[in-house]
Amino acid sequence: MSDKKASNQMWGGRFASGPAAIMEAINASISFDKKLYAQDIRGSVAHSEMLAETGIISTDDQRKIAHGLNTILREIEDGKFEFSTRLEDIHMNVEARLAELIGPAAGRLHTARSRNDQVAVDFRLWVKDEFHRVAEALKGLIAAFLERAEQHASTVMPGFTHLQTAQPVTFGHHCMAYVEMFSRDLGRVRDAIERMDESPLGAAALAGTGFPIDRFRTARALGFREPTRNSLDSVSDRDYALEFLSIAAICATHLSRLAEEIVIWSTPQFGFVRLSDSYSTGSSIMPQKKNPDAAELVRAKTGRVNGHLIGLLTVMKGLPLTYSKDMQEDKEAVFDAAETLDLMVAAMTGMVGDMTINDQAMKRAAGSGYSTATDLADWLVRTLGMPFREAHHVTGRAVALAESKKVGLEKLSLDDLKSIHVGITDDIFSVLSVQNSVKSRTSFGGTAPAEVKKQIRYWKKRLTKA
Ligand code: ARG
């Protein structure tokens, strides 16, 4: 079923009739790529200025073009612009309106350019801005963790492996683990910006152009370090989008692990933290409940972000060089991942800053589960010169004895301990408390409060420098 509309005014020269309605629906991207309007107009202004400067178009035409583009920018920002699906995408919507506003001069804007390099430059500009937004948001999240770490450098909690009580650690140390994780995300964002900071504008359709354009000038005008070096790659590369998605996916995965911890910590069984009313909800039938919905949603939205990464990798993996229309599918993935990630980071920053830490519950739990068993074994090694493997064995017997007596290790009597190994003296009790356990772990990067404070100082300095 073909509807006999007029052929497309931009590329319809050799077409007798317009597209079928279904073709228009599958082909159009304006519903989502209108988000690129500011970048598209910025790119066009820079391109027109360069065209005039190199004598490819007249200064008079350039002035008309720039004036028209600014009018369009205002129309869009004031909600007065009428986007048309028939005009496919943001590039042709803007150009068609430009023709309405300034007449034939509008037709000169697309000299020495193609939508292939146009969309590549628009999208790069957008992704670069978003990278900067993510970097700022991450800095806020890291600052929230640093503050928490400072408050709780000495607050003891159980450290887990396999979610089983392993050894006592401090909550400050745990917070600093997240500082490390989100700082790596921040580092990845910065690396990616560095790599993608090149302008593809002027690659034209794929092969470059015979017009005497100045790609260095447009690159500079648009805030890129330099122009890209291969016209084929310029229009077929979407690595910056893939890198954005993979960084977003890793960061979302970090946020999801944190969300999972918050869900666990806020259960009545753990009771390590209490979420503020701003980040939890009640149950409609169980009045006692306070649900960690925001944390759960952060955990769930990670699925969306990770999905977008796989989605775009799959779009790209079969494409021969250079541009294929498949690549139009890059935008929704990135836009949605960006919006989702922004929300996730903001929600987590709020939650981390707002939640109440229950020091007592953490301390109680830190002492349970024979968490100082390793300290006992280390004492045997240090004081009695016992090989660690044997000390591990002796400690295992002490744990079994404590278990049978239903007490903690520190509650065994000296006689009990001597029955396990005659060499044990009451000096051993000094290592069985959780406070002494954490205090003793002074190795670089260890959980001792003094070491945690050192790492806080390091990160504060490093982040103010960046
Ligand atoms: N809307 C297109 C996209 O997002 C713009 C590029 C179109 N290029 C083309 N040769 N049809 O990819």
CSV table of C-alpha atoms and ligand atoms in Angstrom, one decimal, residues 29 33 89 91 115-116 119 238 323 325 327-328 331, ligand 1:
chain,number,residue,atom,x,y,z
A,29,SER,CA,13.9,9.3,14.1
A,33,ASP,CA,16.6,12.7,17.9
A,89,ASP,CA,15.0,13.6,11.6
A,91,HIS,CA,18.7,17.6,10.6
A,115,ARG,CA,23.9,13.9,7.3
A,116,ASN,CA,26.4,11.2,8.0
A,119,VAL,CA,24.7,13.2,12.9
A,238,ARG,CA,30.1,4.8,17.4
A,323,TYR,CA,27.4,4.4,7.6
A,325,LYS,CA,20.9,3.3,8.7
A,327,MET,CA,23.2,3.3,13.3
A,328,GLN,CA,20.1,5.5,13.8
A,331,LYS,CA,20.4,7.2,20.1
B,1,ARG,N1,18.8,10.1,11.2
B,1,ARG,C1,20.0,9.6,10.7
B,1,ARG,C2,20.7,8.9,11.9
B,1,ARG,O1,20.4,9.1,13.0
B,1,ARG,C3,20.9,10.6,10.2
B,1,ARG,C4,21.8,10.2,9.2
B,1,ARG,C5,21.1,9.8,7.9
B,1,ARG,N2,22.0,9.5,6.9
B,1,ARG,C6,21.7,8.8,5.8
B,1,ARG,N3,22.6,8.5,4.9
B,1,ARG,N4,20.4,8.4,5.6
B,1,ARG,O2,21.6,8.1,11.7
